[in-house]
Amino acid sequence: MIIAVDGPSGSGKSSTARGVATRLGLRFLDTGATYRAVTWSALERGLDLDDTAAVADRARELTLDISTDPTRQYVIADGVDVTAAIREPRISESVSKIATNLDVRAELIQRQRAIIDDAQPTGGIVVEGRDIATVVATDAELKVLLTADQEARLARRGAELAAGAVTAEQLRDQIVRRDADDATVSQFQVASDGAVTIDSTHLSLEEVIDVISRLAKEAEAAPPRDRES
Ligand SMILES: Nc1ncnc2c1ncn2[C@@H]1O[C@H](COP(=O)(O)OP(=O)(O)OP(=O)(O)O)[C@@H](O)[C@H]1O
Ligand SMILES: Nc1ccn([C@H]2C[C@H](O)[C@@H](COP(=O)(O)O)O2)c(=O)n1
């Protein structure tokens, strides 16, 4: 089984997808972490992020080991544990330059599909990102577009960061500007065909996990002909 969770920044995709995977005993893939790892590597090498060819070469060369265990997440890039480093504000500020590089996307989508295929014998995987239902795994049995009002998303991300770690302006950049840039290459603001929209603005994390877990069980029980293609 493949469960696709797409949506804008701060809507709760990672926490929700990880929670669903843990509850249902599935694997979990945070595809955003792959774009963040390439960003980390390009910055480490001092590459000009506007040099799309050099950055795409870096994406192809990068050795990436990304955990699909929802209870133990890590990302190793070229042998370096970058699990924490890829969450730093400097990465969030630059990652859209990498995610809008179409050659990087082609490389990472291929890698994401390989991870998804590897997970199938284990029972399935919950995959979160921006283009999972529309590009990476169009055959997903359950497709969710997870949304929340912009103000709720800003408040959630702000609460997560250490006091004073970023200014209000930087926070807005991480959410609003990043979504606008990312939306130029992926469609995650409107539900694609067959996707269920869940607005989490007034739902707790546990409530969203409950809803998606129930939908997953229904999708699994449905005969194949009843599933969306
Ligand atoms: N339903 C919810 N209610 C309240 N807070 C939530 C809810 N879902 C997630 N959160 C919190 O919001 C913050 C952002 O969640 P998360 O990182 O999962 O979002 P995301 O969509 O994956 O963001 P990004 O795409 O920017 O990585 C986290 O601190 C998380 O605990
Ligand atoms: N499938 C995906 C996943 C992520 N991105 C982009 C969008 C973000 O700017 C960046 C990091 O994602 P996050 O960790 O914040 O979810 O990667 C994408 O284009 N496609």
XYZ file of C-alpha atoms and ligand atoms in Angstrom:
280
model
C 0.000 0.000 0.000
C 1.124 3.541 -0.750
C -0.380 6.522 1.091
C 0.501 9.888 -0.481
C 0.342 13.022 1.681
C 0.905 16.340 -0.091
C 0.347 19.913 0.974
C 1.866 23.303 1.730
C 4.598 24.026 4.242
C 3.610 23.670 7.884
C 0.316 21.899 7.176
C 1.549 18.969 9.277
C 2.550 16.495 6.536
C 5.672 15.082 8.219
C 4.214 14.699 11.716
C 0.965 13.272 10.399
C 2.537 10.896 7.864
C 5.017 9.655 10.484
C 2.164 9.117 12.949
C 0.052 7.203 10.431
C 3.007 5.014 9.447
C 3.784 4.229 13.096
C 0.182 3.390 13.878
C -0.349 1.181 10.803
C 3.093 -0.463 10.861
C 4.127 1.041 7.514
C 7.373 2.630 6.323
C 7.615 6.427 6.036
C 9.366 8.625 3.485
C 9.913 12.372 3.945
C 10.731 13.389 0.354
C 11.470 16.982 1.409
C 14.496 15.609 3.252
C 15.993 14.521 -0.089
C 15.781 18.099 -1.448
C 17.190 19.414 1.837
C 20.127 16.973 1.691
C 21.063 18.129 -1.817
C 20.823 21.747 -0.618
C 23.111 20.959 2.320
C 25.628 19.287 0.028
C 25.602 22.082 -2.582
C 26.180 24.686 0.147
C 28.966 22.586 1.726
C 30.706 22.508 -1.657
C 30.251 26.251 -2.078
C 28.259 25.811 -5.286
C 26.337 28.692 -6.813
C 22.745 27.478 -6.350
C 21.779 29.296 -9.555
C 24.228 27.118 -11.489
C 21.573 24.527 -12.285
C 23.922 22.161 -14.132
C 26.470 22.039 -11.288
C 23.745 21.516 -8.692
C 22.131 18.758 -10.771
C 25.518 17.024 -11.077
C 25.854 17.229 -7.281
C 22.397 15.648 -6.866
C 23.389 12.764 -9.156
C 26.712 12.225 -7.348
C 25.393 12.478 -3.801
C 25.237 9.268 -1.770
C 22.024 9.387 0.216
C 20.865 7.054 2.961
C 17.451 8.060 4.254
C 15.649 6.136 6.970
C 12.130 4.870 6.301
C 11.624 3.780 9.915
C 8.990 6.220 11.242
C 10.290 5.787 14.784
C 13.944 6.414 13.920
C 14.520 9.064 11.286
C 17.971 9.893 9.952
C 19.533 11.249 6.770
C 23.138 10.430 5.841
C 24.609 12.399 2.919
C 28.003 11.336 1.565
C 28.612 9.551 4.874
C 27.762 12.578 7.046
C 24.776 12.488 9.413
C 22.838 15.592 8.308
C 19.584 14.768 10.120
C 19.705 17.976 12.176
C 21.685 20.155 9.759
C 19.064 19.909 6.992
C 16.476 21.533 9.301
C 18.564 24.674 9.880
C 17.031 27.985 8.696
C 19.855 28.447 6.134
C 18.666 25.254 4.400
C 14.973 26.227 4.562
C 15.871 29.593 3.005
C 17.644 28.021 0.016
C 15.924 24.692 -0.570
C 13.386 26.035 -3.102
C 16.260 26.868 -5.487
C 17.130 23.179 -5.450
C 13.525 21.955 -5.555
C 12.765 24.106 -8.619
C 15.766 22.699 -10.512
C 14.062 20.261 -12.898
C 17.156 18.080 -13.368
C 17.476 17.705 -9.598
C 13.789 16.784 -9.422
C 14.206 14.108 -12.098
C 17.084 12.546 -10.138
C 15.375 12.669 -6.752
C 12.028 11.422 -8.030
C 13.818 8.359 -9.406
C 15.432 7.738 -6.017
C 12.146 8.278 -4.163
C 10.413 5.742 -6.408
C 13.151 3.187 -5.726
C 12.665 3.645 -1.951
C 8.900 3.251 -2.361
C 9.375 0.048 -4.401
C 11.737 -1.355 -1.752
C 9.090 -0.787 0.916
C 6.326 -2.730 -0.835
C 7.318 -6.203 0.444
C 7.179 -4.818 4.008
C 3.480 -3.887 3.710
C 3.674 -0.369 2.326
C 4.737 3.186 2.930
C 3.396 6.626 3.762
C 5.113 9.201 1.548
C 4.868 12.940 2.116
C 5.865 15.880 -0.048
C 4.440 18.189 -2.696
C 4.095 15.994 -5.801
C 3.571 12.486 -4.433
C 0.006 11.948 -5.683
C 0.573 13.836 -8.937
C 4.045 12.632 -10.003
C 6.011 10.319 -7.700
C 3.348 7.718 -6.886
C 0.297 8.320 -9.044
C -0.806 4.742 -8.246
C -1.093 5.433 -4.495
C -4.105 3.684 -2.941
C -4.829 6.738 -0.789
C -4.056 10.324 -1.769
C -4.396 13.083 0.815
C -4.033 16.825 0.355
C -3.348 18.147 3.850
C -4.050 21.854 4.236
C -4.319 24.441 7.028
C -4.886 28.191 7.041
C -1.742 30.217 6.453
C -1.928 31.798 9.922
C -2.176 28.360 11.569
C 0.817 27.137 9.576
C 2.866 30.197 10.543
C 1.933 29.737 14.214
C 2.816 26.025 14.170
C 6.217 26.558 12.603
C 6.895 29.527 14.899
C 6.063 27.470 18.001
C 8.434 24.759 16.853
C 11.464 27.032 16.466
C 13.475 28.159 19.493
C 12.463 31.617 20.726
C 14.328 34.242 18.687
C 15.744 31.662 16.232
C 14.078 33.462 13.321
C 12.335 36.808 12.902
C 8.678 37.065 11.884
C 9.913 38.054 8.431
C 12.150 34.979 8.155
C 9.294 32.764 9.321
C 7.030 34.198 6.626
C 9.773 33.616 4.078
C 10.047 29.963 5.142
C 6.320 29.400 4.685
C 4.750 31.893 2.290
C 7.592 32.707 -0.119
C 8.770 29.080 -0.161
C 5.278 27.789 -1.038
C 4.995 30.358 -3.846
C 8.354 29.264 -5.307
C 7.675 25.541 -4.846
C 4.242 25.892 -6.457
C 5.914 26.861 -9.738
C 6.985 23.229 -10.218
C 4.456 21.182 -8.210
C 0.721 21.336 -7.789
C -0.029 21.012 -4.051
C -2.564 23.755 -3.421
C -5.563 22.112 -5.054
C -6.521 18.445 -4.684
C -5.593 16.305 -7.664
C -8.017 13.732 -9.092
C -8.868 11.118 -6.478
C -7.281 13.011 -3.587
C -9.103 13.659 -0.311
C -8.612 17.141 1.150
C -8.192 17.342 4.927
C -8.152 20.825 6.432
C -6.208 20.480 9.693
C -6.657 24.091 10.849
C -9.002 23.105 13.668
C -7.897 19.494 14.108
C -5.268 18.199 16.509
C -2.407 16.106 15.181
C -4.008 12.977 16.693
C -7.327 13.757 15.013
C -5.649 14.059 11.596
C -3.794 10.777 12.171
C -7.132 9.144 13.113
C -8.843 10.360 9.924
C -6.046 9.238 7.586
C -5.654 5.868 9.343
C -9.382 5.217 8.936
C -9.287 6.213 5.248
C -6.259 3.929 4.748
C -8.105 0.954 6.239
C -11.111 1.678 3.996
C -8.856 1.973 0.930
C -7.128 -1.290 1.792
C -10.459 -3.088 2.200
C -11.864 -1.759 -1.079
C -11.686 -4.125 -4.065
C -9.114 -2.862 -6.616
C -11.804 -1.812 -9.110
C -13.242 0.628 -6.536
C -9.925 2.366 -6.082
C -9.070 5.563 -7.880
C -6.484 4.962 -10.584
N -3.008 19.189 13.366
C -2.053 19.852 13.982
N -2.348 20.714 14.963
C -1.387 21.433 15.578
N -0.070 21.368 15.293
C 0.282 20.504 14.327
C -0.669 19.723 13.615
N -0.014 18.979 12.705
C 1.296 19.305 12.822
N 1.472 20.206 13.795
C 2.741 20.831 14.216
O 3.060 21.789 13.200
C 4.458 21.847 12.978
C 4.725 21.634 11.489
O 4.381 20.294 11.189
P 5.177 19.455 10.092
O 6.641 19.691 10.187
O 4.686 18.070 10.195
O 4.628 20.167 8.779
P 5.028 19.942 7.271
O 3.793 20.117 6.474
O 5.757 18.648 7.121
O 6.022 21.168 7.037
P 7.184 21.358 5.946
O 6.599 21.031 4.626
O 7.528 22.801 6.059
O 8.302 20.448 6.326
C 5.069 20.791 13.892
O 5.530 21.426 15.054
C 3.919 19.868 14.229
O 4.050 19.245 15.486
N 8.062 16.049 -2.979
C 8.625 17.239 -2.640
C 9.054 17.477 -1.340
C 9.610 18.680 -1.037
N 9.755 19.601 -2.006
C 10.416 20.870 -1.723
C 9.546 21.878 -1.071
C 10.335 22.459 0.063
O 10.731 23.776 -0.208
C 11.575 21.573 0.171
C 11.719 20.923 1.541
O 10.512 20.281 1.879
P 9.991 20.195 3.388
O 11.034 19.452 4.148
O 9.863 21.592 3.903
O 8.700 19.469 3.286
O 11.494 20.614 -0.832
C 9.322 19.352 -3.270
O 9.457 20.226 -4.166
N 8.762 18.167 -3.566
